Coordinates of C-alpha atoms in Angstrom, one line a residue:
X1431 CA 108.8 8.7 168.0
X1432 CA 110.1 12.2 167.3
X1433 CA 109.7 13.5 163.8
X1434 CA 113.0 13.9 162.1
X1435 CA 114.1 17.1 160.3
X1436 CA 112.9 17.2 156.7
X1437 CA 110.3 14.5 157.2
X1438 CA 106.9 15.0 155.6
X1439 CA 104.4 16.7 158.0
X1440 CA 101.3 14.7 158.9
X1441 CA 98.3 15.3 156.7
X1442 CA 96.5 17.3 159.3
X1443 CA 99.4 19.7 159.6
X1444 CA 99.7 20.0 155.8
X1445 CA 96.0 20.8 155.5
X1446 CA 96.3 23.4 158.2
X1447 CA 99.1 25.1 156.2
X1448 CA 96.9 25.1 153.1
X1449 CA 94.1 26.7 154.9
X1450 CA 96.4 29.4 156.2
X1451 CA 97.8 30.1 152.7
X1452 CA 94.5 29.9 150.8
X1453 CA 92.5 32.5 152.6
X1454 CA 89.4 34.0 151.2
X1455 CA 91.2 37.2 150.5
X1456 CA 94.0 35.5 148.7
X1457 CA 91.5 33.5 146.6
X1458 CA 89.7 36.7 145.7
X1459 CA 92.9 38.4 144.7
X1460 CA 94.1 35.5 142.6
X1461 CA 90.7 35.3 140.9
X1462 CA 90.9 39.0 140.1
X1463 CA 94.3 38.6 138.6
X1464 CA 93.2 35.8 136.4
X1465 CA 90.2 37.8 135.3
X1466 CA 92.4 40.8 134.4
X1467 CA 94.7 38.5 132.4
X1468 CA 91.8 37.1 130.4
X1469 CA 90.3 40.5 129.9
X1470 CA 93.7 41.7 128.7
X1471 CA 93.8 39.0 126.1
X1472 CA 90.3 39.6 125.0
X1473 CA 90.7 43.3 124.7
X1474 CA 93.9 43.4 122.8
X1475 CA 93.1 40.6 120.5
X1476 CA 89.6 41.8 120.0
X1477 CA 90.7 45.3 119.1
X1478 CA 93.8 44.5 117.0
X1479 CA 93.5 41.1 115.4
X1480 CA 91.5 42.0 112.2
X1481 CA 91.8 45.7 111.2
X1482 CA 89.3 46.9 108.7
X1483 CA 88.7 50.5 107.6
X1484 CA 85.2 51.8 108.5
X1485 CA 83.8 55.2 107.7
X1486 CA 87.2 56.8 107.2
X1487 CA 86.6 60.6 106.7
X1488 CA 87.7 61.1 103.1
X1489 CA 87.6 63.9 100.7
X1490 CA 87.2 64.0 96.9
X1491 CA 88.4 66.8 94.7
X1492 CA 87.1 67.0 91.1
X1493 CA 84.7 69.0 88.9
X1494 CA 81.2 69.1 90.4
X1495 CA 79.6 66.3 88.3
X1496 CA 82.6 64.0 88.5
X1497 CA 83.0 64.7 92.2
X1498 CA 79.5 63.6 93.0
X1499 CA 79.9 60.4 90.9
X1500 CA 83.1 59.6 92.7
X1501 CA 81.5 60.2 96.1
X1502 CA 78.6 57.9 95.2
X1503 CA 81.0 55.2 94.0
X1504 CA 83.1 55.4 97.2
X1505 CA 79.9 55.4 99.4
X1506 CA 78.8 52.2 97.8
X1507 CA 82.1 50.3 98.4
X1508 CA 81.5 47.0 100.2
X1509 CA 81.8 47.3 104.0
X1510 CA 81.6 51.1 104.0
X1511 CA 85.4 51.6 104.4
X1512 CA 85.1 55.3 103.6
X1513 CA 82.9 58.3 104.6
X1514 CA 83.5 60.4 101.5
X1515 CA 82.6 64.0 100.9
X1516 CA 83.2 66.5 98.0
X1517 CA 86.0 69.0 98.7
X1518 CA 86.4 72.3 96.8
X1519 CA 90.0 72.0 95.8
X1520 CA 93.4 70.6 96.7
X1521 CA 94.3 73.4 99.0
X1522 CA 91.1 72.9 101.0
X1523 CA 91.7 69.1 101.1
X1524 CA 95.2 69.7 102.5
X1525 CA 93.9 72.1 105.1
X1526 CA 91.2 69.6 106.2
X1527 CA 93.8 66.9 106.5
X1528 CA 96.0 69.1 108.7
X1529 CA 93.0 70.1 110.7
X1530 CA 92.3 66.4 111.2
X1531 CA 88.8 66.7 109.7
X1532 CA 89.5 64.0 107.1
X1533 CA 92.2 61.3 106.9
X1534 CA 92.9 61.5 103.2
X1535 CA 91.7 62.8 99.9
X1536 CA 91.5 61.7 96.2
X1537 CA 92.3 64.4 93.6
X1538 CA 90.7 63.3 90.3
X1539 CA 92.3 64.5 87.0
X1540 CA 89.5 64.8 84.4
X1541 CA 92.0 65.3 81.6
X1542 CA 94.3 62.4 82.3
X1543 CA 94.5 58.9 83.7
X1544 CA 96.6 59.5 86.8
X1545 CA 94.9 60.6 90.1
X1546 CA 96.5 61.8 93.3
X1547 CA 95.9 60.5 96.8
X1548 CA 96.7 62.7 99.8
X1549 CA 97.5 60.9 103.1
X1550 CA 99.1 61.8 106.4
X1551 CA 101.4 59.1 107.8
X1552 CA 101.8 61.3 110.9
X1553 CA 98.3 60.2 111.8
X1554 CA 99.3 56.5 111.5
X1555 CA 101.2 54.8 108.8
X1556 CA 98.8 51.8 108.9
X1557 CA 95.9 54.0 108.0
X1558 CA 97.8 55.7 105.2
X1559 CA 98.9 52.4 103.7
X1560 CA 95.3 51.0 104.0
X1561 CA 93.9 54.0 102.1
X1562 CA 96.6 53.7 99.4
X1563 CA 96.0 50.0 98.9
X1564 CA 92.2 50.5 98.8
X1565 CA 92.4 53.4 96.3
X1566 CA 95.0 51.7 94.2
X1567 CA 92.8 48.6 93.7
X1568 CA 89.8 50.9 92.9
X1569 CA 91.8 52.9 90.3
X1570 CA 93.2 49.8 88.6
X1571 CA 89.6 48.5 88.2
X1572 CA 89.0 51.6 86.1
X1573 CA 92.2 51.5 84.1
X1574 CA 93.7 54.5 86.0
X1575 CA 96.8 54.9 88.1
X1576 CA 97.4 56.5 91.4
X1577 CA 100.3 58.6 92.9
X1578 CA 100.4 59.3 96.6
X1579 CA 101.5 62.5 98.4
X1580 CA 102.2 62.5 102.1
X1581 CA 100.7 65.8 103.4
X1582 CA 101.9 65.3 107.1
X1583 CA 104.7 62.7 106.9
X1584 CA 105.8 60.9 110.1
X1585 CA 109.3 61.6 111.1
X1586 CA 111.9 59.2 109.6
X1587 CA 112.9 58.2 113.2
X1588 CA 109.3 57.6 114.2
X1589 CA 108.8 54.0 113.0
X1590 CA 105.2 53.5 111.8
X1591 CA 104.2 56.8 113.5
X1592 CA 103.9 55.0 116.9
X1593 CA 106.1 57.3 119.0
X1594 CA 103.1 59.4 120.1
X1595 CA 101.4 56.3 121.4
X1596 CA 104.5 54.9 123.1
X1597 CA 105.2 58.2 125.0
X1598 CA 101.6 58.4 126.0
X1599 CA 101.6 54.9 127.4
X1600 CA 104.8 55.8 129.3
X1601 CA 103.2 58.8 130.8
X1602 CA 100.1 56.8 131.7
X1603 CA 102.2 54.1 133.4
X1604 CA 104.1 56.8 135.3
X1605 CA 100.8 58.2 136.6
X1606 CA 99.2 55.0 137.9
X1607 CA 102.4 53.5 139.2
X1608 CA 103.3 56.6 141.2
X1609 CA 99.9 56.9 142.7
X1610 CA 99.8 53.1 143.4
X1611 CA 103.2 53.3 145.2
X1612 CA 102.1 56.2 147.3
X1613 CA 99.0 54.3 148.5
X1614 CA 100.6 50.9 149.2
X1615 CA 104.0 52.0 150.4
X1616 CA 105.0 51.3 154.0
X1617 CA 103.4 53.8 156.3
X1618 CA 100.8 55.0 153.8
X1619 CA 97.7 54.4 155.8
X1620 CA 94.1 55.0 154.7
X1621 CA 93.5 58.3 153.0
X1622 CA 92.8 61.4 155.1
X1623 CA 92.2 64.9 153.9
X1624 CA 95.7 66.0 154.8
X1625 CA 97.3 62.9 153.3
X1626 CA 95.3 63.1 150.2
X1627 CA 96.3 66.7 149.6
X1628 CA 100.0 65.8 150.0
X1629 CA 99.6 62.9 147.6
X1630 CA 97.9 65.1 145.0
X1631 CA 100.7 67.7 145.4
X1632 CA 103.3 65.0 145.0
X1633 CA 101.5 63.7 141.8
X1634 CA 101.6 67.3 140.4
X1635 CA 105.3 67.5 141.0
X1636 CA 105.8 64.0 139.4
X1637 CA 103.6 65.1 136.4
X1638 CA 105.7 68.1 135.8
X1639 CA 109.0 66.2 135.9
X1640 CA 107.7 63.2 134.0
X1641 CA 106.1 65.3 131.3
X1642 CA 109.3 67.3 130.7
X1643 CA 111.4 64.1 130.8
X1644 CA 109.2 62.4 128.2
X1645 CA 109.2 65.4 125.9
X1646 CA 112.9 65.7 126.0
X1647 CA 113.5 62.0 125.4
X1648 CA 111.3 61.7 122.3
X1649 CA 112.3 65.2 121.1
X1650 CA 115.9 66.4 121.3
X1651 CA 117.5 63.3 122.9
X1652 CA 116.2 60.6 120.5
X1653 CA 114.8 62.8 117.7
X1654 CA 111.8 60.5 117.4
X1655 CA 109.0 63.1 117.5
X1656 CA 108.8 66.7 116.2
X1657 CA 106.7 69.4 117.6
X1658 CA 106.9 72.0 120.4
X1659 CA 108.7 70.7 123.5
X1660 CA 106.6 73.0 125.7
X1661 CA 103.4 71.7 124.3
X1662 CA 104.4 68.1 124.6
X1663 CA 105.6 68.8 128.2
X1664 CA 102.2 70.3 129.0
X1665 CA 100.3 67.3 127.5
X1666 CA 102.6 64.8 129.2
X1667 CA 102.1 66.5 132.6
X1668 CA 98.4 66.5 132.2
X1669 CA 98.3 62.8 131.2
X1670 CA 100.4 61.8 134.2
X1671 CA 98.4 63.9 136.6
X1672 CA 95.0 62.8 135.2
X1673 CA 95.9 59.1 135.5
X1674 CA 97.5 59.5 138.9
X1675 CA 94.5 61.5 140.3
X1676 CA 92.1 58.9 138.9
X1677 CA 94.2 56.1 140.6
X1678 CA 94.1 57.9 143.9
X1679 CA 90.3 58.4 143.6
X1680 CA 89.7 54.7 142.8
X1681 CA 91.9 53.7 145.7
X1682 CA 90.1 56.1 148.1
X1683 CA 86.8 54.5 147.2
X1684 CA 87.7 50.8 146.7
X1685 CA 91.0 50.4 148.6
X1686 CA 93.7 48.4 146.9
X1687 CA 91.1 46.9 144.5
X1688 CA 90.9 50.4 143.0
X1689 CA 94.4 49.8 141.5
X1690 CA 93.0 46.8 139.7
X1691 CA 90.2 48.9 138.3
X1692 CA 92.7 51.5 137.0
X1693 CA 94.6 48.7 135.2
X1694 CA 91.3 47.6 133.7
X1695 CA 90.5 51.1 132.5
X1696 CA 93.9 52.4 131.4
X1697 CA 95.8 49.3 130.3
X1698 CA 93.2 46.7 129.3
X1699 CA 90.6 49.0 127.7
X1700 CA 92.6 52.2 127.2
X1701 CA 95.7 51.1 125.4
X1702 CA 94.2 49.0 122.6
X1703 CA 91.6 51.6 121.9
X1704 CA 94.1 54.6 122.0
X1705 CA 94.6 54.6 118.2
X1706 CA 98.3 53.8 118.5
X1707 CA 98.9 50.4 116.8
X1708 CA 95.7 51.0 114.8
X1709 CA 94.3 54.5 114.2
X1710 CA 90.6 54.9 115.2
X1711 CA 89.0 54.3 111.8
X1712 CA 90.6 50.8 111.8
X1713 CA 89.3 49.7 115.2
X1714 CA 86.1 47.7 115.8
X1715 CA 83.1 49.9 117.0
X1716 CA 83.5 49.3 120.8
X1717 CA 87.1 50.3 121.0
X1718 CA 86.7 53.1 118.5
X1719 CA 83.9 54.5 120.7
X1720 CA 85.6 54.3 124.1
X1721 CA 89.1 55.3 123.0
X1722 CA 88.6 59.1 122.8
X1723 CA 87.1 59.2 126.3
X1724 CA 90.0 57.4 128.0
X1725 CA 93.4 59.0 128.9
X1726 CA 95.5 56.8 126.5
X1727 CA 93.3 57.7 123.5
X1728 CA 93.0 61.4 124.4
X1729 CA 96.7 61.6 125.1
X1730 CA 97.7 59.9 121.8
X1731 CA 95.5 62.1 119.8
X1732 CA 96.7 65.3 121.4
X1733 CA 100.4 64.2 121.1
X1734 CA 100.1 63.3 117.4
X1735 CA 98.3 66.6 116.7
X1736 CA 101.1 68.6 118.3
X1737 CA 103.8 66.6 116.5
X1738 CA 102.4 66.5 113.0
X1739 CA 99.2 68.6 112.6
X1740 CA 100.4 72.0 114.0
X1741 CA 98.5 71.4 117.2
X1742 CA 95.1 71.4 115.5
X1743 CA 92.1 69.6 116.9
X1744 CA 93.4 69.1 120.4
X1745 CA 90.6 70.8 122.3
X1746 CA 88.4 67.7 122.9
X1747 CA 91.3 65.6 124.0
X1748 CA 92.6 68.2 126.4
X1749 CA 89.1 68.6 127.9
X1750 CA 88.9 64.8 128.4
X1751 CA 92.2 64.7 130.2
X1752 CA 91.3 67.8 132.3
X1753 CA 88.0 66.1 133.2
X1754 CA 89.9 63.0 134.4
X1755 CA 92.3 65.2 136.4
X1756 CA 89.5 67.3 138.0
X1757 CA 87.2 64.4 138.8
X1758 CA 90.1 62.4 140.2
X1759 CA 91.1 65.3 142.4
X1760 CA 87.6 66.0 143.6
X1761 CA 86.7 62.4 144.4
X1762 CA 90.0 61.8 146.2
X1763 CA 89.4 64.7 148.5
X1764 CA 85.7 64.0 149.0
X1765 CA 86.2 60.4 149.7
X1766 CA 89.0 61.2 152.3
X1767 CA 86.7 63.7 154.0
X1768 CA 83.7 61.3 154.1
X1769 CA 85.9 58.5 155.6
X1770 CA 87.4 60.6 158.2
X1771 CA 85.6 60.1 161.6
X1772 CA 84.4 63.3 163.3
X1773 CA 86.6 64.6 166.1
X1774 CA 85.7 63.2 169.5
X1775 CA 84.0 65.5 171.9
X1776 CA 85.9 66.2 175.1

């Protein structure tokens, strides 16, 4: 009897279709996606679910004897939230905050009962609020009051001081998506030296355009971030190229699986440790340690420094981004050369 249209296929035919669909390669890819999803949850929740200040660089300004007593008192706070040190005067404290050497300072008034807290919301409003809450409680316990001065205020259009982080994430996304598209697009075969050079040149062009576009959007277009447009353009271009070159390098070594590794490093590990939603002193140790070495963390730090701290303390971050760019370029070209078979002898 002939099988009618729409009838259920016999079990043997159904099992054959299942075997065709659930190949070892498909199973491996699905397993990898599930693993990335679980790692995403673990990383973001682990980094951001319970912020606590730990060893926040903090200055104390007071006459010598009072300063040492205050430093000792702050050092002995439960949980070690602060890493206090005596600072000569208010001008020095302000300078150290703008240099990003410390995140805040307490100015003790030996003749009155009102002390002053210096903070920098441009470095993250969450951190400034945490310091204010901590010091207000401490001052109340000693029958003193506290006033707060914002030395490097976040722009009024920069909600919670997060624009630096968001623009950095956008530049990172542009870098790995562009590199990924070039490697998986139709006709883009396995990397060869010539093809790799072309891809790196294309990444450089994309980096220049994307860096300028991002700087213009957060600057004059939306007014969300102050600072030099040229400097933001340069940092943005470096971020895009660094992430793009790293993506090409991972793809050259591991094939399409390299794209998954980039997502692991940049998105799953890099974004929550970047110091965006929570500045570094509020992150758990693991994320605080890895953040500065990854492009999102280095980019966020450099962008914030340009916007709110007169470009101070950007050298280490720029070196990190340059190292990713240089290593990605070198590995991409080397892997392509090693994988290219030697020319056949006539």
